mmCIF file of C-alpha atoms and ligand atoms in Angstrom:
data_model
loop_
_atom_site.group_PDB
_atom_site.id
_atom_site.type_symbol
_atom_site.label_atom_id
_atom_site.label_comp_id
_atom_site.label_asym_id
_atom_site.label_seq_id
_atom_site.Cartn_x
_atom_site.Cartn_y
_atom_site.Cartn_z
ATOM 1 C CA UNK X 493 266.704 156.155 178.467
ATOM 2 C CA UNK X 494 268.372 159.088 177.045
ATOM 3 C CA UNK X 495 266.868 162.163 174.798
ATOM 4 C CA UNK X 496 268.214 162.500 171.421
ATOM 5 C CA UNK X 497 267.415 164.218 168.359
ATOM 6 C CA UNK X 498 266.802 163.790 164.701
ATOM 7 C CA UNK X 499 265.023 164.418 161.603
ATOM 8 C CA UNK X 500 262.095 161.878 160.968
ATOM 9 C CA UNK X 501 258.937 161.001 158.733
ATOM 10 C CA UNK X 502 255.928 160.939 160.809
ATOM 11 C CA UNK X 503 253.782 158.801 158.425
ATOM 12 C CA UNK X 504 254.581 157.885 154.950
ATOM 13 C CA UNK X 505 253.961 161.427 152.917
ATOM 14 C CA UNK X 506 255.688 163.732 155.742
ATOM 15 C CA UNK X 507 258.563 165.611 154.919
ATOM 16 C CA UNK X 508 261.588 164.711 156.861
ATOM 17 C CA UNK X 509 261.096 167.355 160.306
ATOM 18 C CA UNK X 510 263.126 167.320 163.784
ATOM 19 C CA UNK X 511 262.091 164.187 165.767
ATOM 20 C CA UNK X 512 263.010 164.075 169.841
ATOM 21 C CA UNK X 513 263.339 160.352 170.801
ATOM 22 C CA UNK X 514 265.028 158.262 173.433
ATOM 23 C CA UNK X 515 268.161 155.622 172.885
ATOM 24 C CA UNK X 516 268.551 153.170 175.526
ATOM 25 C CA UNK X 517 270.785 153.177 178.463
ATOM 26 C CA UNK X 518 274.073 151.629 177.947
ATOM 27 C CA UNK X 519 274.260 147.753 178.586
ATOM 28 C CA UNK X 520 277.649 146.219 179.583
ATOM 29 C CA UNK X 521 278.447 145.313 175.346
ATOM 30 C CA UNK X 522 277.134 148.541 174.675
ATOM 31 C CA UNK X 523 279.012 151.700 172.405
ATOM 32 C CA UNK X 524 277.307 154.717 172.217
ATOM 33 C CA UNK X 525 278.387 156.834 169.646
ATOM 34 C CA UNK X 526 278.349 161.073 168.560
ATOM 35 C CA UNK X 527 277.213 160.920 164.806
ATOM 36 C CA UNK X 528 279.282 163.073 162.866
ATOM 37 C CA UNK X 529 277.958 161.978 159.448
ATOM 38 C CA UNK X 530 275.115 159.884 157.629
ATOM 39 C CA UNK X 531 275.195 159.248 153.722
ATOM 40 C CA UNK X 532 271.560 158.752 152.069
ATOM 41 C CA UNK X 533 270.716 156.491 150.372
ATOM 42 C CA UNK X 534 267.872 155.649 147.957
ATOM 43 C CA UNK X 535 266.453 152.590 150.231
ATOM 44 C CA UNK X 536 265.924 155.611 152.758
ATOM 45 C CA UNK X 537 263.757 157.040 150.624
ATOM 46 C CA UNK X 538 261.305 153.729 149.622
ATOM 47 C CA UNK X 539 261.434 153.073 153.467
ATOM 48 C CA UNK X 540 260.033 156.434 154.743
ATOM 49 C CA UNK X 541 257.600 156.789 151.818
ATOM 50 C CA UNK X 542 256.113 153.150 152.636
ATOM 51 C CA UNK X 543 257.297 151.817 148.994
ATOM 52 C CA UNK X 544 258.707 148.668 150.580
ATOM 53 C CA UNK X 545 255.614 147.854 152.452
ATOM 54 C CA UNK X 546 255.796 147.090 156.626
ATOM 55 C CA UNK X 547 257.153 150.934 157.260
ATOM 56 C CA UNK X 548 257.033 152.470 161.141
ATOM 57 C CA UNK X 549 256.176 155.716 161.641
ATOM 58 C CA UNK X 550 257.502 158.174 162.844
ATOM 59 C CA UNK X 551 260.984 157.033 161.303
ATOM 60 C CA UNK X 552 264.362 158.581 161.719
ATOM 61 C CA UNK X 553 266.082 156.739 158.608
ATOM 62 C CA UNK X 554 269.848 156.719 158.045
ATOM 63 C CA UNK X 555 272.392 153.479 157.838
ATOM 64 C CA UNK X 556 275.527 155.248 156.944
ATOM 65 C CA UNK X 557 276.637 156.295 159.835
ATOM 66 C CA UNK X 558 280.551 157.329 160.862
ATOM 67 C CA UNK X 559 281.150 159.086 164.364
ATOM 68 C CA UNK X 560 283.239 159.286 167.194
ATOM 69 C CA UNK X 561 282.700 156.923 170.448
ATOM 70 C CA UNK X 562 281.810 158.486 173.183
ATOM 71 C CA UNK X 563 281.145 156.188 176.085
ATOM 72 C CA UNK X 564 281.206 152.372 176.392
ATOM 73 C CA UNK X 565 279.758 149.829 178.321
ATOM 74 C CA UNK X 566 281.287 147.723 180.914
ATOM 75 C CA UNK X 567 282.435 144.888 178.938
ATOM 76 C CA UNK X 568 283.887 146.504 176.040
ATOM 77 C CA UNK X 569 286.922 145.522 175.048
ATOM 78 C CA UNK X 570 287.059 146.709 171.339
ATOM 79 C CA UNK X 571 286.918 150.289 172.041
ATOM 80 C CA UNK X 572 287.222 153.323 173.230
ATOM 81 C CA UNK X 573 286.271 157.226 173.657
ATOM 82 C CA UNK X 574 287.034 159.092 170.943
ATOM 83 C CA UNK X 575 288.061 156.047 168.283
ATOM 84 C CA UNK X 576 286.427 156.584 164.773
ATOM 85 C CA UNK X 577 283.738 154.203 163.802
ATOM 86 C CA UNK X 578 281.240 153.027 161.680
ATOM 87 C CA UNK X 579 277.759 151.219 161.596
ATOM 88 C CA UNK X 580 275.907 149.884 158.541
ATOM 89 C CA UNK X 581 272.743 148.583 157.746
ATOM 90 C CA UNK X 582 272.837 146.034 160.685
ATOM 91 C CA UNK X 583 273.483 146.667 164.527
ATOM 92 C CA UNK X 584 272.185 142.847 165.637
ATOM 93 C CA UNK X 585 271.668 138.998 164.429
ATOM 94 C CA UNK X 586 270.923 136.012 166.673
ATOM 95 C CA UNK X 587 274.569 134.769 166.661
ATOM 96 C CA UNK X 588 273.761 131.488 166.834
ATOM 97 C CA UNK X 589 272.214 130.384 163.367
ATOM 98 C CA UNK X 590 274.122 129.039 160.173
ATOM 99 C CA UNK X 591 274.552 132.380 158.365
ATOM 100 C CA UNK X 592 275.371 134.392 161.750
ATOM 101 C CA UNK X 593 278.637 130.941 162.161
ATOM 102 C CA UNK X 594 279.661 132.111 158.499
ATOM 103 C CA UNK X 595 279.597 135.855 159.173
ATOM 104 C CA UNK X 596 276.951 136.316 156.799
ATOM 105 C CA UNK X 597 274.215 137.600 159.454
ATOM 106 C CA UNK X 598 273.088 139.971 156.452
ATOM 107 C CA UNK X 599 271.165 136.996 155.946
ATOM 108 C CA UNK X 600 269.846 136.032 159.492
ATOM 109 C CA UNK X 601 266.396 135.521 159.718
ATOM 110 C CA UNK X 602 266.788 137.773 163.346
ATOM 111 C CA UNK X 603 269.307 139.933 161.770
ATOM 112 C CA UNK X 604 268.205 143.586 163.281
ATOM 113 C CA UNK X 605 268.528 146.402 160.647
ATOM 114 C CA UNK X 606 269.454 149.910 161.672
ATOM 115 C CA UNK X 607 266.344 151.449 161.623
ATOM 116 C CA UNK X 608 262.395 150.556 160.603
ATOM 117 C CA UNK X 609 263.112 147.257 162.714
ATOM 118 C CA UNK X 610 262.156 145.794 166.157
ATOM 119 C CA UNK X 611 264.313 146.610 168.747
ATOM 120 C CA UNK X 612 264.649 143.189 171.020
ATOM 121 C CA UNK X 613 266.316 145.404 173.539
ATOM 122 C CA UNK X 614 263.413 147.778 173.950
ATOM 123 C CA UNK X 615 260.369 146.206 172.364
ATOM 124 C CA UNK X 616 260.134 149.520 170.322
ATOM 125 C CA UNK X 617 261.392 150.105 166.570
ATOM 126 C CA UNK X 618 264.963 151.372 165.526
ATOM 127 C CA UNK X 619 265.873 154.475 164.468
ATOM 128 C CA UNK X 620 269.186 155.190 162.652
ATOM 129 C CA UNK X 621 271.362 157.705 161.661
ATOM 130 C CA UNK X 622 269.680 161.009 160.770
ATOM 131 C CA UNK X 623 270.156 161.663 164.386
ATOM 132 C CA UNK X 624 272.953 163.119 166.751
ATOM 133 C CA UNK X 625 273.837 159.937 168.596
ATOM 134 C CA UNK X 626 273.305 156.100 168.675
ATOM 135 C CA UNK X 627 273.999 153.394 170.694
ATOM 136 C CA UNK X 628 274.782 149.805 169.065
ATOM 137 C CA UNK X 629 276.322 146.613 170.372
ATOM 138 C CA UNK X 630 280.534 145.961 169.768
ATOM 139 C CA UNK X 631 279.844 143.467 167.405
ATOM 140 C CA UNK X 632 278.161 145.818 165.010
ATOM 141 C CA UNK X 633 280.416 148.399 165.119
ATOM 142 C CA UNK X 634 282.841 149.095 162.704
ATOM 143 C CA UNK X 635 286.681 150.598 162.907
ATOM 144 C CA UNK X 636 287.300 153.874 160.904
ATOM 145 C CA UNK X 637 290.831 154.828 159.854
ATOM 146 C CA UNK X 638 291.259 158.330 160.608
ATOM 147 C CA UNK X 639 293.342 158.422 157.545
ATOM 148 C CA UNK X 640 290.528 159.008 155.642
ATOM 149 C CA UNK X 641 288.043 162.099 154.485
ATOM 150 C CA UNK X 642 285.440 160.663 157.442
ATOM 151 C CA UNK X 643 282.173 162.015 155.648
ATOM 152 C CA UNK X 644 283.304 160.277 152.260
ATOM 153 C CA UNK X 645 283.748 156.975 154.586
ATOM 154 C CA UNK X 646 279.556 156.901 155.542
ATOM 155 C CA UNK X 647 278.473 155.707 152.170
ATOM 156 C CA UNK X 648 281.039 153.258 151.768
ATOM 157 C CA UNK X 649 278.706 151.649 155.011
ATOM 158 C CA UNK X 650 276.046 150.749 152.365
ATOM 159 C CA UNK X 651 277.038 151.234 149.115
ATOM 160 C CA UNK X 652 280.517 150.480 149.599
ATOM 161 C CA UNK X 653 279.788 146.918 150.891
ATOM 162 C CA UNK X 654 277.074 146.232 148.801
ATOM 163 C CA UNK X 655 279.541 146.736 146.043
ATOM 164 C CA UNK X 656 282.218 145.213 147.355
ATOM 165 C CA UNK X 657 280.933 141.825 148.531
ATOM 166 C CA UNK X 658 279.452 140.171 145.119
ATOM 167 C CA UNK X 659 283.162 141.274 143.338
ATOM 168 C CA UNK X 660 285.047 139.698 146.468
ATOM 169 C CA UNK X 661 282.337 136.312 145.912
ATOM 170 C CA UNK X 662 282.674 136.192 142.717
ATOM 171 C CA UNK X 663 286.534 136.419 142.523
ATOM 172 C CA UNK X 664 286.704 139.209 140.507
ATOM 173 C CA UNK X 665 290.743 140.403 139.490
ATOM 174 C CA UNK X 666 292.994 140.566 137.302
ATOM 175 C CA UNK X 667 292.620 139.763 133.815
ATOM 176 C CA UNK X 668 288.714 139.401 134.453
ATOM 177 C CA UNK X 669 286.193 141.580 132.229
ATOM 178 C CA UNK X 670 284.012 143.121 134.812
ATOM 179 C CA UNK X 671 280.572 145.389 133.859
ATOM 180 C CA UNK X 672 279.244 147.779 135.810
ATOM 181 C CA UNK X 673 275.725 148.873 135.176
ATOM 182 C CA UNK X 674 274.548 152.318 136.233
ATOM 183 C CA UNK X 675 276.745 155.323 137.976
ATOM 184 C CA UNK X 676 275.061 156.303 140.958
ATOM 185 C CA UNK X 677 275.694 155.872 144.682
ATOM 186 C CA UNK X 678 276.269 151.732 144.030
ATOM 187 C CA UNK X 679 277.678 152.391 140.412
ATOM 188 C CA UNK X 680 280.340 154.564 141.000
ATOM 189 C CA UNK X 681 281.876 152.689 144.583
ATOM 190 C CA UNK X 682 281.809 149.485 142.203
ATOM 191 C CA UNK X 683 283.871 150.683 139.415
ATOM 192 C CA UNK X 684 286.032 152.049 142.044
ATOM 193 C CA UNK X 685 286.494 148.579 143.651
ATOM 194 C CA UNK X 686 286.861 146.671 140.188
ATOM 195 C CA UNK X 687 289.336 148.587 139.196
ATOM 196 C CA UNK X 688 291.039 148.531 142.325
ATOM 197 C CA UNK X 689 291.080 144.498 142.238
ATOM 198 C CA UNK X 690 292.530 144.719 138.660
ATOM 199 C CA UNK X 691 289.871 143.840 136.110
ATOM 200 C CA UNK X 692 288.723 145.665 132.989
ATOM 201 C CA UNK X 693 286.213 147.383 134.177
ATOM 202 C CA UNK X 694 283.423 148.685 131.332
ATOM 203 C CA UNK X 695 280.311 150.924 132.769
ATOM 204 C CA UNK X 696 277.466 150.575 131.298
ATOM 205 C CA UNK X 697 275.390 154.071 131.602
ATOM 206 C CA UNK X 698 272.543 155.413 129.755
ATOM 207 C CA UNK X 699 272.968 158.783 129.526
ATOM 208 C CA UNK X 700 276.578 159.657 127.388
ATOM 209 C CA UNK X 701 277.506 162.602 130.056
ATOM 210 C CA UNK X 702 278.830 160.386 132.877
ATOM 211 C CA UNK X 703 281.801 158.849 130.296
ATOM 212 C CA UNK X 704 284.384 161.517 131.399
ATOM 213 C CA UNK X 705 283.610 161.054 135.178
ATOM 214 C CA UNK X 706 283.526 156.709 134.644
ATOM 215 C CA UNK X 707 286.916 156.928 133.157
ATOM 216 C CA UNK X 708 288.572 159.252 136.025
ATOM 217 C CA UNK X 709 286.166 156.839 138.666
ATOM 218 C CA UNK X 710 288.522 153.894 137.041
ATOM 219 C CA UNK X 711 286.601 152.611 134.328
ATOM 220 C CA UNK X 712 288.669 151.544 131.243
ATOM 221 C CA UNK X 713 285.400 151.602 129.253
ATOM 222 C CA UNK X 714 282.107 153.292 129.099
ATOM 223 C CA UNK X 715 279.492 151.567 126.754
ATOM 224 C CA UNK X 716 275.982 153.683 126.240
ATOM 225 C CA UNK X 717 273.493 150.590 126.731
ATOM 226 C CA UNK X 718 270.777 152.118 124.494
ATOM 227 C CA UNK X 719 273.313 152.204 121.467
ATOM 228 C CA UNK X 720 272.570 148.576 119.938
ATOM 229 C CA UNK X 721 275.535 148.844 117.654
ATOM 230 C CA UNK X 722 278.001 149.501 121.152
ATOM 231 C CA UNK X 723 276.360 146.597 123.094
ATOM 232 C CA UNK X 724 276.795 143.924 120.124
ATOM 233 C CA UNK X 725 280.911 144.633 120.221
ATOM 234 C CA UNK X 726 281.064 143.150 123.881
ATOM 235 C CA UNK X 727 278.344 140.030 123.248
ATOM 236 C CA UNK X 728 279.256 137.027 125.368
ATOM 237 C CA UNK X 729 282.825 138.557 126.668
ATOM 238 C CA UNK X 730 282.278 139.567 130.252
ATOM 239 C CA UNK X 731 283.390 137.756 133.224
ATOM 240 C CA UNK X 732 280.802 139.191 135.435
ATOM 241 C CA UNK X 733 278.360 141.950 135.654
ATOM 242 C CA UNK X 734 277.649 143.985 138.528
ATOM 243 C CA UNK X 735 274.171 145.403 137.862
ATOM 244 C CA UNK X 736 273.115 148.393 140.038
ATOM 245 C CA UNK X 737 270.282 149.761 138.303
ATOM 246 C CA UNK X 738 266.934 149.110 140.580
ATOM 247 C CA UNK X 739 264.811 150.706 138.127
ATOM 248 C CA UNK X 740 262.425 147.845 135.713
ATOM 249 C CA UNK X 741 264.321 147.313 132.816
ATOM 250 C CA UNK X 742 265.830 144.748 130.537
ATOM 251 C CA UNK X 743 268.126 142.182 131.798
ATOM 252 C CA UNK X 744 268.665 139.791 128.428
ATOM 253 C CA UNK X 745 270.805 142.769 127.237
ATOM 254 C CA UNK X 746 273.155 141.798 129.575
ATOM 255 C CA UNK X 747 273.212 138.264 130.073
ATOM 256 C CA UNK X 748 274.064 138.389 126.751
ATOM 257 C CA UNK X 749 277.250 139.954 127.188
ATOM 258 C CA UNK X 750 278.190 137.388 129.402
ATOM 259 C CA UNK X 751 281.155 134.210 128.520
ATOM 260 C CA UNK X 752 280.299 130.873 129.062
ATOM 261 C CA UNK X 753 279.660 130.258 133.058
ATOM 262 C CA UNK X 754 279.422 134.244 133.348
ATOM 263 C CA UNK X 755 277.425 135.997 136.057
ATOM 264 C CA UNK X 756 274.838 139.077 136.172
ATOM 265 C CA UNK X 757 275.041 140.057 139.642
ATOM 266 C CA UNK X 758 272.088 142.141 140.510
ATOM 267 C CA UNK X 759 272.214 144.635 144.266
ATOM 268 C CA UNK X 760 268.937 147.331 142.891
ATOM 269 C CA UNK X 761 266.040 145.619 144.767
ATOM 270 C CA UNK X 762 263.486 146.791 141.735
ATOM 271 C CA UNK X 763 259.813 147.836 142.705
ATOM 272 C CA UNK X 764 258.607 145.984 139.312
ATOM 273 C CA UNK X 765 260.062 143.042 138.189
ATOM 274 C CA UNK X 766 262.792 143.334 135.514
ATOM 275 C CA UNK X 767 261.624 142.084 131.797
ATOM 276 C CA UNK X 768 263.672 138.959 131.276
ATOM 277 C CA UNK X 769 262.852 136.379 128.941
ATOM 278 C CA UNK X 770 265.763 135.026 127.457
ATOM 279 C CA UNK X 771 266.097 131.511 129.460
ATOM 280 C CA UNK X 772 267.823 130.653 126.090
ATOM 281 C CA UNK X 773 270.310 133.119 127.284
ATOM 282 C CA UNK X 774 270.845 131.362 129.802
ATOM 283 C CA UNK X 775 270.997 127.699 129.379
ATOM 284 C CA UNK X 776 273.049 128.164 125.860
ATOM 285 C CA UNK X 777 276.561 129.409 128.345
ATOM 286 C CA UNK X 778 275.418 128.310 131.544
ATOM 287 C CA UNK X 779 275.580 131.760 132.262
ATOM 288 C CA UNK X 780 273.526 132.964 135.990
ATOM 289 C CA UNK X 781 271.607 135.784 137.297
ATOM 290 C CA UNK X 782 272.590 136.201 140.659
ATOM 291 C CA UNK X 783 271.655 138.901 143.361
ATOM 292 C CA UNK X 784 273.485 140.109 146.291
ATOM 293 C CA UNK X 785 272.645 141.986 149.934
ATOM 294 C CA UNK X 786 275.092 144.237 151.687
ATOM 295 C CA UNK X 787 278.117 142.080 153.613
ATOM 296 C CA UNK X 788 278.910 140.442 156.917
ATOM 297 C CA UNK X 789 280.643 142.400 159.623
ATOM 298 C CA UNK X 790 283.435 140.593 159.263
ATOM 299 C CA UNK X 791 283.822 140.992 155.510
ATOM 300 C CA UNK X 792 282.670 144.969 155.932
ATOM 301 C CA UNK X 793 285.408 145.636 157.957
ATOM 302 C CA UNK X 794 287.426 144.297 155.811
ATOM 303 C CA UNK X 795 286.188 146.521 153.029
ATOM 304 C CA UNK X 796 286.930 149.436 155.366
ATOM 305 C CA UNK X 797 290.419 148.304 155.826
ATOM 306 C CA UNK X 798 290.653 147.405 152.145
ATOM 307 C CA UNK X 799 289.696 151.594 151.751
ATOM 308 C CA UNK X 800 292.319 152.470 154.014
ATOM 309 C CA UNK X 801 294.896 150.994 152.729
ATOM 310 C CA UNK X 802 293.772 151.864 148.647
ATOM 311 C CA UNK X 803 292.639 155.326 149.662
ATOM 312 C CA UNK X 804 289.850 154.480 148.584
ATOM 313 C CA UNK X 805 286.132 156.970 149.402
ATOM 314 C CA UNK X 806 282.923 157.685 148.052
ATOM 315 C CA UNK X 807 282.699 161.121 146.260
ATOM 316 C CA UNK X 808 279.601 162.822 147.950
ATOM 317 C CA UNK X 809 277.920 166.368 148.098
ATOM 318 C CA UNK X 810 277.896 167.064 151.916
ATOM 319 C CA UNK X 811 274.463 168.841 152.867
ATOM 320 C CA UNK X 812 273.482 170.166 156.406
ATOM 321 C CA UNK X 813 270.035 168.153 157.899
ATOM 322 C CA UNK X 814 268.150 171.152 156.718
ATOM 323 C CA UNK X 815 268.251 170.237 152.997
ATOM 324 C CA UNK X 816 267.570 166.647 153.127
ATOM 325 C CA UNK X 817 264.042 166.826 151.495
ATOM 326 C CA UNK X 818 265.504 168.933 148.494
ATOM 327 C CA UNK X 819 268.122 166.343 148.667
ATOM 328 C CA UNK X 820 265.656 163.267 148.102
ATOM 329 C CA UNK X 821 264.056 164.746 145.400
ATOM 330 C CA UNK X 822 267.655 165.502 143.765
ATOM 331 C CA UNK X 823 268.117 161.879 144.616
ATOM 332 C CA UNK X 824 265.209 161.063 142.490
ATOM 333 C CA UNK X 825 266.372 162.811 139.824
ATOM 334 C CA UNK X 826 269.775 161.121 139.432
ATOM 335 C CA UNK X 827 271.035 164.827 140.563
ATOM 336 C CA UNK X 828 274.280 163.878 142.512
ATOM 337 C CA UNK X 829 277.455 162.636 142.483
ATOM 338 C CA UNK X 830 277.817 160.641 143.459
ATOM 339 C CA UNK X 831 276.130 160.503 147.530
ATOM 340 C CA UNK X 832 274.470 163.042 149.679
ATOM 341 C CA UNK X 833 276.164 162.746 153.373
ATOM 342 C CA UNK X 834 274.273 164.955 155.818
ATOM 343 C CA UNK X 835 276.732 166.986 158.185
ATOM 344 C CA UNK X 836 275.150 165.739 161.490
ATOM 345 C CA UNK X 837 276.717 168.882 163.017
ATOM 346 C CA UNK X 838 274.214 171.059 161.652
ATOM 347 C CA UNK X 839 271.600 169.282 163.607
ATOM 348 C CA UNK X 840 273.362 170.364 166.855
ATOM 349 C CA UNK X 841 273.936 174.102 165.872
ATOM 350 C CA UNK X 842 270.108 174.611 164.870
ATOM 351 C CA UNK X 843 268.329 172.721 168.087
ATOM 352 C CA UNK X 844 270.853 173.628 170.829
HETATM 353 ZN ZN1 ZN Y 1483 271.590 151.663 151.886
HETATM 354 ZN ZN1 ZN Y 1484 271.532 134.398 162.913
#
């Protein structure tokens, strides 16, 4: 085992504070890896405050990790010291099941997540990417083009695939009218991508000060959904809707908007259940609500290839470790835009 460091919850109403721990020793398929950045995300917050249930304390959250490799084991073949990489919300499935065959092992029964998870390897829990190092298995590690702004790559680890995914299912291009509902971490990386595939892309937003920054994310509209009058223009016209917005709130609104075999793609996992009564919605267009988790390796890597080559990034507020409890609360508060990534680097300078 090998020390490391990084910032954890020690029960559910902790602050975040500096955490020592141990990764494991490299195996042979092993990639251990320096973390140079880790976006946040709002899941990290429901997982260290227990809001999800089955939370492990102490817990060093984090699954937007981008770093540099630093050593590998034996039988790696993929890479090297010093390549760029990434690692999501995953670092293991069982590989042998049906959704693991169709590169889907977001949806593995085994699938291992990057932290507040067994660890098969070690029979302890995972910790992720609040932390100066990590060490993962090839197959869950991603390659990073250096051609991009690295710390505006981490988010695009779990928002940018959890965005990316249910437009790429759903076939979403050109001449398609494609909602987006809410302009946060998942909001803004999805207008971003259905622009970039060519649709008409309209956010939906409730507050009337994010129009400006929608249209110059790639948004061709931005419809208020609390203005009745606004909503009723677009009623049964969309192609698909990608909704973001976790928070309880009304879905018939937007099924309504939908055409005839439309979809209302849903990626907020909600802590209530979303009012929805309109069935009637439904069965008069055939329209569907749908849902969506993360991607496949496969399929993320392709979204970080996809980045590459669009120039595509998150826009994020970089913050040293020291300010990540101000920074949940901001998070709370809908304060950012449009990610907090945490400058692992600070970590080193104040515990070395
Ligand atoms: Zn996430
Ligand atoms: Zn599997």
């Amino acid at each position: 085992m090998q020390n490391t460091i990084g910032y954890a919850a020690l029960n559910h109403t902790s602050p975040l504070v500096p955490f020592v721990f141990q990764r494991r020793e490299l195996m042979a398929e092993d990639v251990q890896i320096e973390i140079l950045f880790c976006g946040v995300c709002h899941s990290d917050i429901h997982q260290v405050r227990d809001e999800w249930g089955s939370g492990v304390f102490p817990m060093v959250p984090g699954h937007e990790i981008v770093g540099k490799v630093v050593k590998v084991g034996s039988e790696v073949s993929k890479f090297k010291a010093g390549d760029s990489v990434g690692i999501g919300c995953m670092i293991d499935s069982c590989g042998v099941c049906l959704d693991c065959l169709d590169d889907l092992e977001q949806f593995c029964n085994k699938a291992e997540f990057t932290y507040n998870s067994p660890d098969k390897h070690t029979g302890g829990t995972n910790y992720g990417g609040y932390s100066r190092q990590i060490v993962v298995n090839q197959e869950f590690v991603l390659n990073v083009s250096d051609t991009l702004d690295l710390a505006a790559v981490a988010p695009l680890l779990c928002a940018g695939i959890t965005t990316y995914s249910p437009l790429k299912h759903w076939k979403v291009g050109k001449g398609d009218k494609v909602g987006i509902v809410g302009l946060g971490g998942l909001g803004h990386m999805g207008v971003k991508f259905a622009h970039a595939f060519g649709a008409h892309v309209v956010l939906f937003t409730t507050s009337s000060d994010k129009v400006e920054d929608a249209i110059s994310l790639g948004a061709n509209e931005v419809v208020v959904s609390k203005n009745h009058d606004a909503m009723a223009l677009h009623i049964s016209s969309f192609d698909f809707i990608l909704n973001t917005v976790a928070a309880s709130h009304d879905l018939d609104v937007f099924t309504a908007l939908l055409k005839r075999d439309g979809t209302l793609c849903l990626v907020g996992l909600p802590d209530h259940p979303h009012p929805s009564s309109s069935v009637a919605n439904l069965i008069f267009k055939r329209r569907q609500i749908a849902g969506s988790l993360i991607g496949g390796i496969k399929e993320t890597q392709e979204m970080l290839d996809f980045c590459a080559e669009h120039n595509i990034t998150s826009d994020i507020e970089i913050i040293p470790i020291q300010k990540i409890n101000e920074a949940y609360e901001r998070v709370l508060k809908n304060d950012v835009r449009y990610r907090f990534v945490i400058d692992m680097g600070t970590l080193k300078q104040s515990h070395e």
